[in-house]
Amino acid sequence: MGTRTEDVRLAYKTWKQVQEYLNYDQTVIIPVGANEQHGPSCPVVTDTLLAEHLALEVGRRQGVLVGPTLPIGDSLIHLGFPGTIAFRPSTLMSVIKDYVTSLHKAGFRRFFVVNGHGDNKPPLQSAFSELGEELSEIRYFVHDFWDFPNFREILNDEFGDPNGGHADACDASLLMAIDPSLVNESLLTSEFPKVRYWISRDLVDDLYTKSGVIGSDQRLASKEVGKKLLEEAIQCYSQLLMELMEVKEPALS
């Protein structure tokens, strides 16, 4: 593993420094976020900030390089809200494939994707499925932070919901823990969709959300819960990363 106290951002290294790193480790962490509405209380950069914060903290603790954050994801359903910028799933697949192929050419073989937006996961997994056929010797994880069992348990205990929603109390709490100034607490709200099935974007306002919050009571958010959630996500990601790096550790609970 690398030196834990150094800057782990790949983009701030020289090519010589990256080459030296590859002499002892071929692992890279890739944060993937989104630029989409998060209700009236949280910024459109929420998913990107969360993915990047988690990736950098895991990278620092484990001494693993962190690649540049992909700040745009599959946010097509949110395009009715000003400020949202979206990739089509096919575009996101092409972008991550070019990203990973470039790093693979340099010598990276283990790719650890910290995903901050749920709709990104299918195209990311599909892209890696293709990369697994096209590239040699690669190992990878694509994981959403809210899918760790212990993380879900905290959500259930604190908010009465193990799954959360969009622009939910989980997101707001995490942002509060990172930087309270990012959340306008006076505008936290609650809204739940009228239907459970997927819909086209023209029906979002009528059936899913007018505020941008989907399936959550944001007003339950707190900085204290956010700190607990952050630490749980960082620990779980760290354990998963060590598995990818073939360090023998106990299985995740």
Short mmCIF file of C-alpha atoms in Angstrom, two decimals:
data_model
loop_
_atom_site.label_atom_id
_atom_site.label_comp_id
_atom_site.label_asym_id
_atom_site.label_seq_id
_atom_site.Cartn_x
_atom_site.Cartn_y
_atom_site.Cartn_z
CA MET A 1 0.00 0.00 0.00
CA GLY A 2 1.07 3.57 -0.54
CA THR A 3 1.88 6.24 2.02
CA ARG A 4 -1.38 7.13 3.74
CA THR A 5 -0.43 10.74 4.48
CA GLU A 6 0.25 11.78 0.88
CA ASP A 7 -2.24 13.29 -1.55
CA VAL A 8 -3.96 10.31 -3.15
CA ARG A 9 -5.53 12.23 -6.05
CA LEU A 10 -4.20 10.79 -9.29
CA ALA A 11 -4.83 14.03 -11.15
CA TYR A 12 -2.33 15.86 -8.89
CA LYS A 13 0.48 13.39 -9.64
CA THR A 14 3.05 13.62 -12.40
CA TRP A 15 3.17 10.72 -14.84
CA LYS A 16 6.44 9.67 -13.21
CA GLN A 17 4.74 9.49 -9.80
CA VAL A 18 1.90 7.41 -11.25
CA GLN A 19 4.46 5.09 -12.81
CA GLU A 20 6.20 4.68 -9.45
CA TYR A 21 2.87 3.88 -7.78
CA LEU A 22 2.18 1.18 -10.38
CA ASN A 23 5.39 -0.54 -9.38
CA TYR A 24 3.73 -1.69 -6.15
CA ASP A 25 -0.03 -1.27 -6.69
CA GLN A 26 -2.34 -1.47 -9.70
CA THR A 27 -5.51 -0.37 -7.88
CA VAL A 28 -7.45 2.84 -8.52
CA ILE A 29 -10.63 4.19 -6.94
CA ILE A 30 -13.07 5.90 -9.31
CA PRO A 31 -15.79 8.15 -7.83
CA VAL A 32 -18.88 8.54 -10.04
CA GLY A 33 -21.55 11.07 -9.17
CA ALA A 34 -24.24 13.11 -10.87
CA ASN A 35 -25.32 16.71 -11.42
CA GLU A 36 -29.03 16.62 -10.67
CA GLN A 37 -31.69 18.31 -8.61
CA HIS A 38 -31.83 17.35 -4.93
CA GLY A 39 -34.94 19.18 -3.85
CA PRO A 40 -35.11 22.77 -2.58
CA SER A 41 -32.61 22.21 0.26
CA CYS A 42 -29.54 20.51 -1.28
CA PRO A 43 -27.31 21.40 -4.24
CA VAL A 44 -27.30 19.68 -7.62
CA VAL A 45 -23.73 18.51 -6.96
CA THR A 46 -24.82 16.36 -3.98
CA ASP A 47 -24.19 12.91 -5.48
CA THR A 48 -20.80 13.96 -6.83
CA LEU A 49 -19.70 15.46 -3.50
CA LEU A 50 -20.70 12.32 -1.61
CA ALA A 51 -18.96 9.91 -4.01
CA GLU A 52 -15.80 12.01 -4.06
CA HIS A 53 -15.66 12.49 -0.30
CA LEU A 54 -16.05 8.77 0.36
CA ALA A 55 -13.55 7.80 -2.33
CA LEU A 56 -10.89 10.21 -1.08
CA GLU A 57 -11.29 9.15 2.53
CA VAL A 58 -11.05 5.46 1.63
CA GLY A 59 -8.07 6.20 -0.60
CA ARG A 60 -6.27 8.09 2.18
CA ARG A 61 -6.88 5.35 4.73
CA GLN A 62 -5.74 2.58 2.38
CA GLY A 63 -3.03 4.44 0.47
CA VAL A 64 -4.75 3.92 -2.89
CA LEU A 65 -4.88 6.44 -5.73
CA VAL A 66 -8.23 8.07 -6.50
CA GLY A 67 -8.99 8.97 -10.09
CA PRO A 68 -10.78 12.14 -11.22
CA THR A 69 -14.45 12.18 -10.27
CA LEU A 70 -17.00 11.70 -13.02
CA PRO A 71 -19.49 14.48 -12.13
CA ILE A 72 -22.24 13.66 -14.65
CA GLY A 73 -24.42 10.56 -14.58
CA ASP A 74 -27.69 9.10 -15.81
CA SER A 75 -30.09 11.74 -14.50
CA LEU A 76 -32.56 11.82 -17.38
CA ILE A 77 -35.60 11.56 -15.12
CA HIS A 78 -34.62 14.83 -13.38
CA LEU A 79 -34.19 16.98 -16.50
CA GLY A 80 -37.45 18.80 -15.76
CA PHE A 81 -35.65 20.53 -12.87
CA PRO A 82 -33.31 23.39 -13.88
CA GLY A 83 -29.63 22.70 -13.24
CA THR A 84 -29.74 18.97 -13.95
CA ILE A 85 -27.20 17.79 -16.53
CA ALA A 86 -27.54 14.19 -17.70
CA PHE A 87 -25.70 11.56 -19.69
CA ARG A 88 -27.68 8.92 -21.52
CA PRO A 89 -26.88 5.45 -20.15
CA SER A 90 -25.09 4.66 -23.42
CA THR A 91 -22.99 7.82 -23.05
CA LEU A 92 -22.05 6.97 -19.47
CA MET A 93 -21.06 3.49 -20.63
CA SER A 94 -18.81 4.95 -23.31
CA VAL A 95 -17.24 7.46 -20.92
CA ILE A 96 -16.41 4.95 -18.19
CA LYS A 97 -15.09 2.49 -20.76
CA ASP A 98 -12.70 5.11 -22.20
CA TYR A 99 -11.70 6.15 -18.67
CA VAL A 100 -10.91 2.59 -17.56
CA THR A 101 -9.28 1.60 -20.85
CA SER A 102 -6.91 4.57 -20.54
CA LEU A 103 -5.88 3.52 -17.02
CA HIS A 104 -5.59 -0.11 -18.06
CA LYS A 105 -3.18 0.86 -20.82
CA ALA A 106 -1.01 2.54 -18.16
CA GLY A 107 -0.95 -0.63 -16.06
CA PHE A 108 -3.94 -0.43 -13.68
CA ARG A 109 -5.76 -3.72 -13.19
CA ARG A 110 -8.05 -3.26 -10.17
CA PHE A 111 -10.90 -0.77 -10.47
CA PHE A 112 -12.99 0.22 -7.47
CA VAL A 113 -16.01 2.35 -8.34
CA VAL A 114 -17.63 4.42 -5.59
CA ASN A 115 -21.03 5.26 -7.03
CA GLY A 116 -23.05 8.17 -5.65
CA HIS A 117 -26.18 7.91 -7.82
CA GLY A 118 -28.43 4.87 -8.10
CA ASP A 119 -29.34 5.18 -11.79
CA ASN A 120 -25.65 5.04 -12.67
CA LYS A 121 -25.24 1.46 -11.51
CA PRO A 122 -26.84 -0.45 -14.44
CA PRO A 123 -24.80 1.36 -17.14
CA LEU A 124 -21.64 1.13 -15.04
CA GLN A 125 -22.07 -2.60 -14.53
CA SER A 126 -22.88 -3.10 -18.20
CA ALA A 127 -19.76 -1.17 -19.18
CA PHE A 128 -17.58 -3.30 -16.92
CA SER A 129 -19.20 -6.44 -18.29
CA GLU A 130 -17.98 -5.39 -21.74
CA LEU A 131 -14.59 -4.33 -20.37
CA GLY A 132 -14.21 -7.75 -18.76
CA GLU A 133 -14.36 -9.23 -22.24
CA GLU A 134 -12.17 -6.59 -23.89
CA LEU A 135 -9.38 -6.06 -21.33
CA SER A 136 -7.03 -8.52 -19.64
CA GLU A 137 -6.52 -9.26 -15.96
CA ILE A 138 -9.02 -6.74 -14.59
CA ARG A 139 -10.84 -7.01 -11.28
CA TYR A 140 -13.52 -4.58 -10.23
CA PHE A 141 -16.26 -3.62 -7.83
CA VAL A 142 -19.10 -1.19 -8.59
CA HIS A 143 -20.86 -0.41 -5.34
CA ASP A 144 -23.46 2.04 -4.00
CA PHE A 145 -22.72 3.19 -0.45
CA TRP A 146 -26.34 2.76 0.66
CA ASP A 147 -26.32 -0.93 -0.23
CA PHE A 148 -24.08 -2.03 2.64
CA PRO A 149 -26.25 -3.98 5.13
CA ASN A 150 -24.98 -2.09 8.19
CA PHE A 151 -25.56 1.22 6.42
CA ARG A 152 -29.15 0.19 5.69
CA GLU A 153 -29.59 -0.79 9.31
CA ILE A 154 -28.65 2.72 10.41
CA LEU A 155 -31.13 4.18 7.90
CA ASN A 156 -33.85 1.96 9.29
CA ASP A 157 -33.04 2.77 12.92
CA GLU A 158 -32.80 6.53 12.37
CA PHE A 159 -35.36 7.18 9.65
CA GLY A 160 -37.59 4.10 9.70
CA ASP A 161 -36.58 3.37 6.12
CA PRO A 162 -33.79 0.96 5.11
CA ASN A 163 -33.84 2.03 1.45
CA GLY A 164 -34.26 5.78 1.40
CA GLY A 165 -35.38 7.63 -1.69
CA HIS A 166 -34.08 10.51 -3.77
CA ALA A 167 -32.90 13.74 -2.14
CA ASP A 168 -33.70 11.95 1.09
CA ALA A 169 -32.82 12.36 4.76
CA CYS A 170 -29.75 10.18 4.17
CA ASP A 171 -28.29 12.51 1.52
CA ALA A 172 -29.06 15.61 3.57
CA SER A 173 -27.52 14.09 6.72
CA LEU A 174 -24.33 13.12 4.87
CA LEU A 175 -24.00 16.62 3.44
CA MET A 176 -24.52 18.15 6.87
CA ALA A 177 -21.67 16.02 8.20
CA ILE A 178 -19.36 17.07 5.36
CA ASP A 179 -20.30 20.76 5.27
CA PRO A 180 -23.46 22.07 7.01
CA SER A 181 -23.47 25.16 4.79
CA LEU A 182 -24.43 22.93 1.83
CA VAL A 183 -27.90 22.25 3.26
CA ASN A 184 -30.62 24.86 3.71
CA GLU A 185 -32.36 23.27 6.68
CA SER A 186 -35.31 25.67 6.51
CA LEU A 187 -36.23 24.17 3.13
CA LEU A 188 -36.07 20.49 4.11
CA THR A 189 -39.33 18.87 3.08
CA SER A 190 -41.22 15.60 2.72
CA GLU A 191 -42.74 14.09 -0.40
CA PHE A 192 -43.68 10.58 -1.48
CA PRO A 193 -44.55 9.37 -5.00
CA LYS A 194 -48.11 8.42 -5.88
CA VAL A 195 -47.02 5.27 -7.75
CA ARG A 196 -44.37 2.56 -7.44
CA TYR A 197 -43.82 1.84 -11.14
CA TRP A 198 -41.30 3.60 -13.36
CA ILE A 199 -42.60 6.46 -15.52
CA SER A 200 -41.56 8.69 -18.40
CA ARG A 201 -40.14 12.11 -17.57
CA ASP A 202 -43.29 13.99 -18.60
CA LEU A 203 -45.14 12.29 -15.71
CA VAL A 204 -42.60 13.10 -12.98
CA ASP A 205 -44.31 16.26 -11.79
CA ASP A 206 -47.76 14.64 -11.59
CA LEU A 207 -46.85 11.21 -10.20
CA TYR A 208 -43.43 11.38 -8.54
CA THR A 209 -42.51 14.78 -7.17
CA LYS A 210 -43.06 18.51 -7.39
CA SER A 211 -40.34 19.45 -4.88
CA GLY A 212 -37.68 17.05 -6.19
CA VAL A 213 -37.74 14.95 -3.01
CA ILE A 214 -38.87 11.39 -3.77
CA GLY A 215 -39.95 8.91 -1.13
CA SER A 216 -38.52 10.54 1.99
CA ASP A 217 -39.04 12.92 4.87
CA GLN A 218 -35.91 15.07 4.62
CA ARG A 219 -36.82 16.84 7.84
CA LEU A 220 -35.44 13.87 9.81
CA ALA A 221 -31.91 14.66 8.63
CA SER A 222 -29.19 15.48 11.15
CA LYS A 223 -25.46 16.08 11.20
CA GLU A 224 -24.95 13.47 13.94
CA VAL A 225 -26.62 10.75 11.89
CA GLY A 226 -24.63 11.89 8.87
CA LYS A 227 -21.34 11.36 10.73
CA LYS A 228 -22.42 7.86 11.71
CA LEU A 229 -23.41 7.05 8.13
CA LEU A 230 -20.18 8.44 6.69
CA GLU A 231 -17.98 6.38 8.98
CA GLU A 232 -19.97 3.21 8.28
CA ALA A 233 -19.73 3.73 4.52
CA ILE A 234 -15.98 4.43 4.71
CA GLN A 235 -15.31 1.33 6.80
CA CYS A 236 -17.41 -0.91 4.55
CA TYR A 237 -15.81 0.45 1.39
CA SER A 238 -12.37 -0.03 2.94
CA GLN A 239 -13.10 -3.70 3.67
CA LEU A 240 -14.42 -4.24 0.16
CA LEU A 241 -11.35 -2.53 -1.30
CA MET A 242 -9.03 -4.79 0.69
CA GLU A 243 -10.85 -7.79 -0.74
CA LEU A 244 -10.22 -6.45 -4.23
CA MET A 245 -6.56 -6.01 -3.35
CA GLU A 246 -6.46 -9.58 -2.01
CA VAL A 247 -5.80 -8.61 1.59
CA LYS A 248 -7.39 -11.21 3.80
CA GLU A 249 -9.95 -9.60 6.07
CA PRO A 250 -13.19 -10.79 7.74
CA ALA A 251 -16.24 -10.73 5.46
CA LEU A 252 -18.61 -7.77 5.66
CA SER A 253 -21.38 -8.16 8.19
#
